[in-house]
């Protein structure tokens, strides 16, 4: 493994504390991932990326910055990467998924804030994640209250632009999002010194659509009776999608899909007969949050779909590539992004419809609706989700969890009992 200490030092990181994180990650990764049998060979790429998660990609970003490229950090799937990429910049996801960063966030945020927000703030303020140090500018959004307030705190430490996301889906809201996309364009143009043109936006729309197509292809393969890849592995791939180079990611994911198609033809499966097909719905799982998948897949289940922002909400629906004008492209972007059904919208019946549709497509035996502790939005919507599933006779288990391991054995018992009931 290459030595990245000099880079981390130059990024102003707290090396001593960061060393502690570097010590625990390989163990966690080994336990969850390398312990699996019969993994696809093409997972080697993702293993490599994650084994050196604070090295390989950060080094690429730093090298790009040295040639004048700007890096924008994002926290939500509503922020259109296309606009950032069209300005010649790089977009990288920044959500924190480790308990390691939570105490740092709690220094400035109330304890009853969701762990994703606390970890993200802690990762920046404690200087223990290179991605948070590298980003020249953060792009926030007005999705939930916790994030909105977190931007004000982070904004004291790093330049941040906040996109005002409408929370209803009327025609005027879609129009308002179009305006916000245009404002983002102005912001990235100012930061990069480059102009976003019809041509550059056309290219970036195609680039990001191709990433979505690759992820959709991967997900479609999980619909097979012989599931060729574990839910854990797909979760890892989805997490990597947020920060890898989009062109390379697409290429590697299509290569993996070639291998998986062969597996399906040959009847190779990662699950045992009798394993229950589970869909996860709810809050996103930022890297390295692998806890729930690990528990489900070692308790007689196989995760075949995630209706989350580290799942279908990230890649479903393409941006229309046939716009002939710049205005048309921006309209197409607004339309596509406003098609995502996050619990921050009201009403949000589209999400229940999505879950019912996905449950059918992926032939699921049961749904686990997961909520990150203190996420009020998804917690409250859980009532409607679970009622909708019960009405459709789909077994559903609602759980709430955080980034600690303290509830792991309790979760194992509850999930085990749910699985037996299916
Ligand atoms: S589109 S899910 S990525 S906002 S941070 S809402 S868990 S309290 S992440 Fe999200 Fe965009 Fe919606 Fe998806 Fe709750 Fe935590 Fe808020 Fe969260």
GROMACS .gro file of C-alpha atoms and ligand atoms in nm:
model
  439
    1UNK     CA    1   0.000   0.000   0.000
    2UNK     CA    2   0.133   0.341  -0.091
    3UNK     CA    3   0.222   0.585   0.184
    4UNK     CA    4  -0.019   0.877   0.188
    5UNK     CA    5   0.094   1.036   0.514
    6UNK     CA    6   0.260   1.329   0.343
    7UNK     CA    7  -0.059   1.404   0.148
    8UNK     CA    8  -0.272   1.378   0.463
    9UNK     CA    9  -0.034   1.609   0.645
   10UNK     CA   10  -0.048   1.864   0.366
   11UNK     CA   11  -0.426   1.845   0.382
   12UNK     CA   12  -0.405   1.957   0.743
   13UNK     CA   13  -0.537   1.630   0.882
   14UNK     CA   14  -0.506   1.515   1.241
   15UNK     CA   15  -0.279   1.220   1.165
   16UNK     CA   16  -0.279   1.069   1.511
   17UNK     CA   17  -0.656   1.042   1.534
   18UNK     CA   18  -0.680   0.940   1.170
   19UNK     CA   19  -0.439   0.652   1.241
   20UNK     CA   20  -0.695   0.509   1.481
   21UNK     CA   21  -0.956   0.503   1.204
   22UNK     CA   22  -0.709   0.342   0.964
   23UNK     CA   23  -0.653   0.068   1.220
   24UNK     CA   24  -1.018  -0.033   1.260
   25UNK     CA   25  -1.140  -0.011   0.901
   26UNK     CA   26  -0.952  -0.308   0.754
   27UNK     CA   27  -1.079  -0.531   1.034
   28UNK     CA   28  -1.441  -0.420   0.976
   29UNK     CA   29  -1.403  -0.464   0.601
   30UNK     CA   30  -1.251  -0.808   0.645
   31UNK     CA   31  -1.532  -0.919   0.875
   32UNK     CA   32  -1.813  -0.798   0.654
   33UNK     CA   33  -1.669  -0.849   0.306
   34UNK     CA   34  -1.373  -1.077   0.280
   35UNK     CA   35  -1.547  -1.339   0.494
   36UNK     CA   36  -1.804  -1.395   0.219
   37UNK     CA   37  -1.776  -1.703   0.003
   38UNK     CA   38  -1.812  -1.719  -0.371
   39UNK     CA   39  -1.777  -1.347  -0.440
   40UNK     CA   40  -1.755  -1.232  -0.803
   41UNK     CA   41  -1.395  -1.184  -0.913
   42UNK     CA   42  -1.469  -0.836  -1.041
   43UNK     CA   43  -1.524  -0.724  -0.682
   44UNK     CA   44  -1.144  -0.698  -0.666
   45UNK     CA   45  -1.165  -0.347  -0.806
   46UNK     CA   46  -1.403  -0.226  -0.534
   47UNK     CA   47  -1.202  -0.408  -0.266
   48UNK     CA   48  -0.894  -0.221  -0.379
   49UNK     CA   49  -1.072   0.115  -0.385
   50UNK     CA   50  -1.210   0.071  -0.036
   51UNK     CA   51  -0.892  -0.080   0.110
   52UNK     CA   52  -0.719   0.246   0.021
   53UNK     CA   53  -1.024   0.464   0.061
   54UNK     CA   54  -0.833   0.757   0.207
   55UNK     CA   55  -0.546   0.715  -0.036
   56UNK     CA   56  -0.616   0.630  -0.399
   57UNK     CA   57  -0.907   0.858  -0.484
   58UNK     CA   58  -0.796   1.148  -0.258
   59UNK     CA   59  -0.456   1.135  -0.433
   60UNK     CA   60  -0.632   1.161  -0.769
   61UNK     CA   61  -0.835   1.457  -0.648
   62UNK     CA   62  -0.527   1.634  -0.512
   63UNK     CA   63  -0.344   1.572  -0.843
   64UNK     CA   64  -0.641   1.717  -1.032
   65UNK     CA   65  -0.646   2.022  -0.805
   66UNK     CA   66  -0.278   2.081  -0.883
   67UNK     CA   67  -0.374   2.123  -1.248
   68UNK     CA   68  -0.645   2.374  -1.156
   69UNK     CA   69  -0.947   2.143  -1.130
   70UNK     CA   70  -1.194   2.227  -0.852
   71UNK     CA   71  -1.357   1.967  -0.628
   72UNK     CA   72  -1.711   2.007  -0.494
   73UNK     CA   73  -1.837   1.800  -0.202
   74UNK     CA   74  -2.206   1.702  -0.195
   75UNK     CA   75  -2.439   1.541   0.059
   76UNK     CA   76  -2.760   1.460  -0.121
   77UNK     CA   77  -2.885   1.287  -0.435
   78UNK     CA   78  -3.083   1.596  -0.535
   79UNK     CA   79  -2.764   1.789  -0.613
   80UNK     CA   80  -2.706   1.750  -0.988
   81UNK     CA   81  -2.350   1.628  -1.046
   82UNK     CA   82  -2.400   1.703  -1.415
   83UNK     CA   83  -2.371   2.078  -1.359
   84UNK     CA   84  -2.051   2.041  -1.156
   85UNK     CA   85  -1.892   1.807  -1.410
   86UNK     CA   86  -1.997   2.034  -1.697
   87UNK     CA   87  -1.787   2.312  -1.543
   88UNK     CA   88  -1.477   2.092  -1.564
   89UNK     CA   89  -1.489   2.021  -1.189
   90UNK     CA   90  -1.519   1.699  -0.990
   91UNK     CA   91  -1.812   1.610  -0.765
   92UNK     CA   92  -1.759   1.385  -0.467
   93UNK     CA   93  -2.007   1.257  -0.211
   94UNK     CA   94  -1.918   1.348   0.147
   95UNK     CA   95  -2.171   1.182   0.378
   96UNK     CA   96  -2.014   1.028   0.688
   97UNK     CA   97  -2.112   0.671   0.771
   98UNK     CA   98  -1.889   0.590   1.067
   99UNK     CA   99  -1.944   0.618   1.441
  100UNK     CA  100  -1.579   0.724   1.456
  101UNK     CA  101  -1.678   1.077   1.348
  102UNK     CA  102  -1.993   1.112   1.557
  103UNK     CA  103  -1.837   1.246   1.882
  104UNK     CA  104  -1.670   1.522   1.679
  105UNK     CA  105  -2.010   1.623   1.545
  106UNK     CA  106  -2.160   1.613   1.893
  107UNK     CA  107  -1.917   1.882   2.005
  108UNK     CA  108  -2.121   2.135   1.808
  109UNK     CA  109  -2.455   1.964   1.737
  110UNK     CA  110  -2.728   1.840   1.970
  111UNK     CA  111  -2.692   1.471   2.057
  112UNK     CA  112  -3.037   1.407   1.915
  113UNK     CA  113  -2.919   1.484   1.561
  114UNK     CA  114  -2.904   1.200   1.309
  115UNK     CA  115  -2.568   1.018   1.298
  116UNK     CA  116  -2.521   1.094   0.929
  117UNK     CA  117  -2.513   1.465   1.001
  118UNK     CA  118  -2.305   1.431   1.317
  119UNK     CA  119  -2.051   1.210   1.139
  120UNK     CA  120  -2.028   1.447   0.844
  121UNK     CA  121  -1.968   1.751   1.063
  122UNK     CA  122  -1.726   1.557   1.284
  123UNK     CA  123  -1.526   1.433   0.984
  124UNK     CA  124  -1.471   1.792   0.874
  125UNK     CA  125  -1.411   1.962   1.208
  126UNK     CA  126  -1.187   1.688   1.348
  127UNK     CA  127  -0.987   1.679   1.023
  128UNK     CA  128  -0.994   1.302   0.999
  129UNK     CA  129  -1.122   1.249   0.645
  130UNK     CA  130  -0.922   1.358   0.338
  131UNK     CA  131  -1.232   1.402   0.119
  132UNK     CA  132  -1.372   1.661   0.359
  133UNK     CA  133  -1.037   1.843   0.354
  134UNK     CA  134  -0.991   1.831  -0.022
  135UNK     CA  135  -1.325   1.974  -0.137
  136UNK     CA  136  -1.284   2.339  -0.239
  137UNK     CA  137  -1.651   2.402  -0.179
  138UNK     CA  138  -1.944   2.211  -0.029
  139UNK     CA  139  -2.288   2.207  -0.189
  140UNK     CA  140  -2.559   2.167   0.074
  141UNK     CA  141  -2.937   2.157   0.037
  142UNK     CA  142  -3.245   2.239   0.240
  143UNK     CA  143  -3.373   1.885   0.280
  144UNK     CA  144  -3.400   1.829   0.655
  145UNK     CA  145  -3.370   2.067   0.948
  146UNK     CA  146  -3.056   1.903   1.085
  147UNK     CA  147  -2.870   1.949   0.759
  148UNK     CA  148  -2.986   2.308   0.718
  149UNK     CA  149  -2.839   2.403   1.053
  150UNK     CA  150  -2.526   2.195   0.997
  151UNK     CA  151  -2.448   2.400   0.685
  152UNK     CA  152  -2.432   2.714   0.897
  153UNK     CA  153  -2.177   2.552   1.125
  154UNK     CA  154  -1.974   2.398   0.844
  155UNK     CA  155  -1.995   2.727   0.654
  156UNK     CA  156  -1.775   2.888   0.917
  157UNK     CA  157  -1.497   2.647   0.821
  158UNK     CA  158  -1.537   2.588   0.447
  159UNK     CA  159  -1.707   2.771   0.157
  160UNK     CA  160  -2.056   2.631   0.112
  161UNK     CA  161  -2.340   2.693  -0.129
  162UNK     CA  162  -2.685   2.575  -0.022
  163UNK     CA  163  -2.946   2.477  -0.281
  164UNK     CA  164  -3.303   2.559  -0.181
  165UNK     CA  165  -3.491   2.236  -0.249
  166UNK     CA  166  -3.869   2.281  -0.281
  167UNK     CA  167  -4.059   2.030  -0.069
  168UNK     CA  168  -4.369   1.990  -0.283
  169UNK     CA  169  -4.390   1.876  -0.644
  170UNK     CA  170  -4.622   2.124  -0.809
  171UNK     CA  171  -4.527   2.270  -1.149
  172UNK     CA  172  -4.404   2.587  -0.978
  173UNK     CA  173  -4.180   2.380  -0.748
  174UNK     CA  174  -4.017   2.207  -1.043
  175UNK     CA  175  -3.968   2.551  -1.197
  176UNK     CA  176  -3.813   2.673  -0.872
  177UNK     CA  177  -3.569   2.379  -0.879
  178UNK     CA  178  -3.477   2.473  -1.234
  179UNK     CA  179  -3.385   2.819  -1.104
  180UNK     CA  180  -3.178   2.664  -0.826
  181UNK     CA  181  -2.994   2.455  -1.085
  182UNK     CA  182  -2.918   2.774  -1.278
  183UNK     CA  183  -2.789   2.937  -0.961
  184UNK     CA  184  -2.567   2.634  -0.901
  185UNK     CA  185  -2.435   2.678  -1.253
  186UNK     CA  186  -2.341   3.039  -1.171
  187UNK     CA  187  -2.170   2.928  -0.850
  188UNK     CA  188  -1.961   2.656  -1.013
  189UNK     CA  189  -1.873   2.883  -1.304
  190UNK     CA  190  -1.747   3.146  -1.063
  191UNK     CA  191  -1.549   2.895  -0.859
  192UNK     CA  192  -1.393   2.718  -1.160
  193UNK     CA  193  -1.360   3.011  -1.398
  194UNK     CA  194  -1.514   2.790  -1.668
  195UNK     CA  195  -1.843   2.824  -1.851
  196UNK     CA  196  -2.106   2.553  -1.851
  197UNK     CA  197  -2.210   2.520  -2.214
  198UNK     CA  198  -2.474   2.322  -2.402
  199UNK     CA  199  -2.198   2.087  -2.522
  200UNK     CA  200  -2.032   2.036  -2.183
  201UNK     CA  201  -2.369   1.975  -2.021
  202UNK     CA  202  -2.465   1.731  -2.295
  203UNK     CA  203  -2.147   1.534  -2.225
  204UNK     CA  204  -2.193   1.534  -1.850
  205UNK     CA  205  -2.559   1.430  -1.877
  206UNK     CA  206  -2.448   1.133  -2.086
  207UNK     CA  207  -2.164   1.051  -1.848
  208UNK     CA  208  -2.385   1.047  -1.539
  209UNK     CA  209  -2.670   0.870  -1.720
  210UNK     CA  210  -2.424   0.597  -1.815
  211UNK     CA  211  -2.336   0.554  -1.450
  212UNK     CA  212  -2.708   0.522  -1.374
  213UNK     CA  213  -2.747   0.269  -1.655
  214UNK     CA  214  -2.464   0.057  -1.513
  215UNK     CA  215  -2.618   0.062  -1.165
  216UNK     CA  216  -2.957  -0.025  -1.306
  217UNK     CA  217  -2.803  -0.317  -1.494
  218UNK     CA  218  -2.643  -0.433  -1.170
  219UNK     CA  219  -2.970  -0.404  -0.980
  220UNK     CA  220  -3.164  -0.584  -1.252
  221UNK     CA  221  -2.936  -0.883  -1.210
  222UNK     CA  222  -3.050  -0.912  -0.849
  223UNK     CA  223  -3.403  -0.978  -0.971
  224UNK     CA  224  -3.297  -1.328  -1.076
  225UNK     CA  225  -3.394  -1.623  -0.864
  226UNK     CA  226  -3.028  -1.717  -0.847
  227UNK     CA  227  -2.898  -1.395  -0.698
  228UNK     CA  228  -2.545  -1.360  -0.840
  229UNK     CA  229  -2.414  -1.101  -0.592
  230UNK     CA  230  -2.470  -1.026  -0.226
  231UNK     CA  231  -2.651  -0.719  -0.102
  232UNK     CA  232  -2.339  -0.625   0.091
  233UNK     CA  233  -2.135  -0.613  -0.227
  234UNK     CA  234  -2.395  -0.405  -0.409
  235UNK     CA  235  -2.412  -0.164  -0.116
  236UNK     CA  236  -2.035  -0.120  -0.132
  237UNK     CA  237  -2.053  -0.053  -0.506
  238UNK     CA  238  -2.329   0.205  -0.454
  239UNK     CA  239  -2.126   0.378  -0.185
  240UNK     CA  240  -1.819   0.390  -0.409
  241UNK     CA  241  -2.034   0.535  -0.691
  242UNK     CA  242  -2.056   0.860  -0.496
  243UNK     CA  243  -1.688   0.937  -0.506
  244UNK     CA  244  -1.521   0.733  -0.780
  245UNK     CA  245  -1.441   0.877  -1.122
  246UNK     CA  246  -1.777   0.833  -1.301
  247UNK     CA  247  -1.635   0.705  -1.631
  248UNK     CA  248  -1.412   0.446  -1.465
  249UNK     CA  249  -1.685   0.344  -1.224
  250UNK     CA  250  -1.924   0.281  -1.513
  251UNK     CA  251  -1.667   0.074  -1.696
  252UNK     CA  252  -1.583  -0.139  -1.391
  253UNK     CA  253  -1.949  -0.188  -1.299
  254UNK     CA  254  -2.035  -0.297  -1.653
  255UNK     CA  255  -1.744  -0.541  -1.639
  256UNK     CA  256  -1.881  -0.680  -1.314
  257UNK     CA  257  -2.226  -0.710  -1.475
  258UNK     CA  258  -2.076  -0.914  -1.760
  259UNK     CA  259  -1.944  -1.156  -1.501
  260UNK     CA  260  -2.275  -1.162  -1.316
  261UNK     CA  261  -2.468  -1.233  -1.636
  262UNK     CA  262  -2.243  -1.534  -1.689
  263UNK     CA  263  -2.314  -1.641  -1.331
  264UNK     CA  264  -2.686  -1.620  -1.391
  265UNK     CA  265  -2.652  -1.830  -1.708
  266UNK     CA  266  -2.446  -2.087  -1.518
  267UNK     CA  267  -2.686  -2.093  -1.224
  268UNK     CA  268  -2.425  -1.957  -0.982
  269UNK     CA  269  -2.579  -1.793  -0.680
  270UNK     CA  270  -2.448  -1.640  -0.358
  271UNK     CA  271  -2.749  -1.748  -0.156
  272UNK     CA  272  -2.865  -2.079  -0.018
  273UNK     CA  273  -3.203  -2.217  -0.111
  274UNK     CA  274  -3.445  -2.096   0.152
  275UNK     CA  275  -3.274  -1.760   0.200
  276UNK     CA  276  -3.534  -1.486   0.225
  277UNK     CA  277  -3.529  -1.207  -0.033
  278UNK     CA  278  -3.525  -0.881   0.159
  279UNK     CA  279  -3.567  -0.523   0.045
  280UNK     CA  280  -3.439  -0.240   0.262
  281UNK     CA  281  -3.625   0.091   0.256
  282UNK     CA  282  -3.549   0.414   0.437
  283UNK     CA  283  -3.250   0.629   0.520
  284UNK     CA  284  -2.922   0.615   0.327
  285UNK     CA  285  -2.619   0.408   0.429
  286UNK     CA  286  -2.301   0.607   0.382
  287UNK     CA  287  -1.967   0.426   0.370
  288UNK     CA  288  -1.866   0.239   0.591
  289UNK     CA  289  -2.214   0.170   0.727
  290UNK     CA  290  -2.260  -0.196   0.637
  291UNK     CA  291  -2.421  -0.305   0.961
  292UNK     CA  292  -2.773  -0.393   0.855
  293UNK     CA  293  -2.679  -0.579   0.539
  294UNK     CA  294  -2.427  -0.781   0.735
  295UNK     CA  295  -2.686  -0.879   0.997
  296UNK     CA  296  -2.953  -0.969   0.738
  297UNK     CA  297  -2.715  -1.172   0.525
  298UNK     CA  298  -2.587  -1.372   0.819
  299UNK     CA  299  -2.939  -1.440   0.952
  300UNK     CA  300  -3.086  -1.633   0.659
  301UNK     CA  301  -3.159  -1.343   0.427
  302UNK     CA  302  -3.026  -1.192   0.108
  303UNK     CA  303  -3.074  -0.823   0.036
  304UNK     CA  304  -3.199  -0.794  -0.322
  305UNK     CA  305  -3.290  -0.425  -0.335
  306UNK     CA  306  -3.245  -0.099  -0.143
  307UNK     CA  307  -3.505   0.172  -0.177
  308UNK     CA  308  -3.266   0.427  -0.031
  309UNK     CA  309  -3.041   0.705  -0.156
  310UNK     CA  310  -2.757   0.454  -0.159
  311UNK     CA  311  -2.984   0.240  -0.376
  312UNK     CA  312  -3.262   0.295  -0.626
  313UNK     CA  313  -3.319   0.662  -0.543
  314UNK     CA  314  -2.966   0.730  -0.667
  315UNK     CA  315  -2.995   0.584  -1.015
  316UNK     CA  316  -3.359   0.544  -1.118
  317UNK     CA  317  -3.480   0.774  -1.399
  318UNK     CA  318  -3.245   0.912  -1.661
  319UNK     CA  319  -3.207   1.275  -1.759
  320UNK     CA  320  -3.356   1.324  -2.106
  321UNK     CA  321  -3.057   1.338  -2.344
  322UNK     CA  322  -3.250   1.480  -2.638
  323UNK     CA  323  -3.281   1.844  -2.542
  324UNK     CA  324  -3.180   2.080  -2.820
  325UNK     CA  325  -3.127   2.386  -2.607
  326UNK     CA  326  -2.947   2.471  -2.287
  327UNK     CA  327  -3.279   2.571  -2.127
  328UNK     CA  328  -3.421   2.235  -2.229
  329UNK     CA  329  -3.130   2.057  -2.062
  330UNK     CA  330  -3.184   2.244  -1.736
  331UNK     CA  331  -3.554   2.164  -1.752
  332UNK     CA  332  -3.471   1.796  -1.810
  333UNK     CA  333  -3.236   1.800  -1.510
  334UNK     CA  334  -3.503   1.957  -1.288
  335UNK     CA  335  -3.762   1.702  -1.405
  336UNK     CA  336  -3.535   1.406  -1.337
  337UNK     CA  337  -3.419   1.516  -0.996
  338UNK     CA  338  -3.768   1.614  -0.880
  339UNK     CA  339  -3.869   1.257  -0.961
  340UNK     CA  340  -3.676   1.134  -0.656
  341UNK     CA  341  -3.906   1.058  -0.366
  342UNK     CA  342  -3.736   1.164  -0.042
  343UNK     CA  343  -3.932   1.187   0.282
  344UNK     CA  344  -3.858   1.560   0.296
  345UNK     CA  345  -4.139   1.607   0.040
  346UNK     CA  346  -4.506   1.640   0.123
  347UNK     CA  347  -4.709   1.460   0.015
  348UNK     CA  348  -4.478   1.176  -0.079
  349UNK     CA  349  -4.710   0.901  -0.199
  350UNK     CA  350  -4.473   0.837  -0.488
  351UNK     CA  351  -4.236   0.670  -0.243
  352UNK     CA  352  -4.498   0.417  -0.130
  353UNK     CA  353  -4.575   0.347  -0.497
  354UNK     CA  354  -4.203   0.300  -0.563
  355UNK     CA  355  -4.168   0.053  -0.277
  356UNK     CA  356  -4.470  -0.149  -0.390
  357UNK     CA  357  -4.337  -0.158  -0.746
  358UNK     CA  358  -3.988  -0.259  -0.635
  359UNK     CA  359  -4.121  -0.528  -0.402
  360UNK     CA  360  -4.289  -0.686  -0.702
  361UNK     CA  361  -3.999  -0.643  -0.943
  362UNK     CA  362  -3.745  -0.791  -0.703
  363UNK     CA  363  -3.989  -1.059  -0.579
  364UNK     CA  364  -3.919  -0.978  -0.217
  365UNK     CA  365  -4.032  -1.194   0.072
  366UNK     CA  366  -4.020  -0.908   0.319
  367UNK     CA  367  -3.920  -0.547   0.374
  368UNK     CA  368  -3.704  -0.398   0.645
  369UNK     CA  369  -3.780  -0.029   0.683
  370UNK     CA  370  -3.478   0.124   0.847
  371UNK     CA  371  -3.450   0.460   1.009
  372UNK     CA  372  -3.136   0.632   1.124
  373UNK     CA  373  -3.194   0.740   1.481
  374UNK     CA  374  -3.324   1.097   1.510
  375UNK     CA  375  -3.425   1.121   1.145
  376UNK     CA  376  -3.771   1.256   1.200
  377UNK     CA  377  -3.868   1.259   0.835
  378UNK     CA  378  -3.820   0.892   0.760
  379UNK     CA  379  -3.934   0.793   1.107
  380UNK     CA  380  -4.267   0.969   1.060
  381UNK     CA  381  -4.308   0.846   0.703
  382UNK     CA  382  -4.238   0.494   0.831
  383UNK     CA  383  -4.597   0.485   0.958
  384UNK     CA  384  -4.732   0.533   0.607
  385UNK     CA  385  -4.476   0.301   0.448
  386UNK     CA  386  -4.550   0.020   0.689
  387UNK     CA  387  -4.926   0.066   0.660
  388UNK     CA  388  -4.899   0.063   0.279
  389UNK     CA  389  -4.703  -0.262   0.289
  390UNK     CA  390  -4.941  -0.429   0.529
  391UNK     CA  391  -5.233  -0.334   0.307
  392UNK     CA  392  -5.053  -0.503   0.018
  393UNK     CA  393  -4.982  -0.807   0.236
  394UNK     CA  394  -4.609  -0.756   0.224
  395UNK     CA  395  -4.442  -0.842   0.557
  396UNK     CA  396  -4.255  -0.544   0.694
  397UNK     CA  397  -4.030  -0.486   0.993
  398UNK     CA  398  -3.954  -0.132   1.104
  399UNK     CA  399  -3.628  -0.072   1.283
  400UNK     CA  400  -3.432   0.224   1.408
  401UNK     CA  401  -3.058   0.216   1.445
  402UNK     CA  402  -2.744   0.428   1.448
  403UNK     CA  403  -2.376   0.382   1.370
  404UNK     CA  404  -2.283   0.209   1.697
  405UNK     CA  405  -2.270  -0.166   1.740
  406UNK     CA  406  -2.451  -0.157   2.072
  407UNK     CA  407  -2.781  -0.278   1.925
  408UNK     CA  408  -2.631  -0.542   1.694
  409UNK     CA  409  -2.734  -0.846   1.896
  410UNK     CA  410  -3.082  -0.708   1.960
  411UNK     CA  411  -3.121  -0.639   1.587
  412UNK     CA  412  -2.999  -0.987   1.506
  413UNK     CA  413  -3.269  -1.135   1.729
  414UNK     CA  414  -3.546  -0.921   1.582
  415UNK     CA  415  -3.437  -0.973   1.222
  416UNK     CA  416  -3.390  -1.346   1.283
  417UNK     CA  417  -3.747  -1.370   1.418
  418UNK     CA  418  -3.878  -1.171   1.120
  419UNK     CA  419  -3.698  -1.401   0.879
  420UNK     CA  420  -3.847  -1.708   1.042
  421UNK     CA  421  -4.191  -1.562   1.006
  422UNK     CA  422  -4.152  -1.515   0.627
  423LIG     S1  423  -3.269   1.270  -0.081
  423LIG     S2  424  -3.258   1.083   0.219
  423LIG     S3  425  -2.965   1.205   0.060
  423LIG     S4  426  -3.194   1.427   0.220
  423LIG     S5  427  -2.951   1.375   0.704
  423LIG     S6  428  -3.290   1.325   0.594
  423LIG     S7  429  -3.110   1.062   0.750
  423LIG     S8  430  -3.206   1.346   0.941
  423LIG     S9  431  -2.984   1.191   0.425
  423LIG    FE1  432  -3.096   1.231   0.246
  423LIG    FE2  433  -3.105   1.370   0.024
  423LIG    FE3  434  -3.330   1.276   0.133
  423LIG    FE4  435  -3.159   1.113   0.022
  423LIG    FE5  436  -3.277   1.204   0.780
  423LIG    FE6  437  -3.030   1.237   0.858
  423LIG    FE7  438  -3.161   1.436   0.740
  423LIG    FE8  439  -3.087   1.231   0.602
   0.00000   0.00000   0.00000
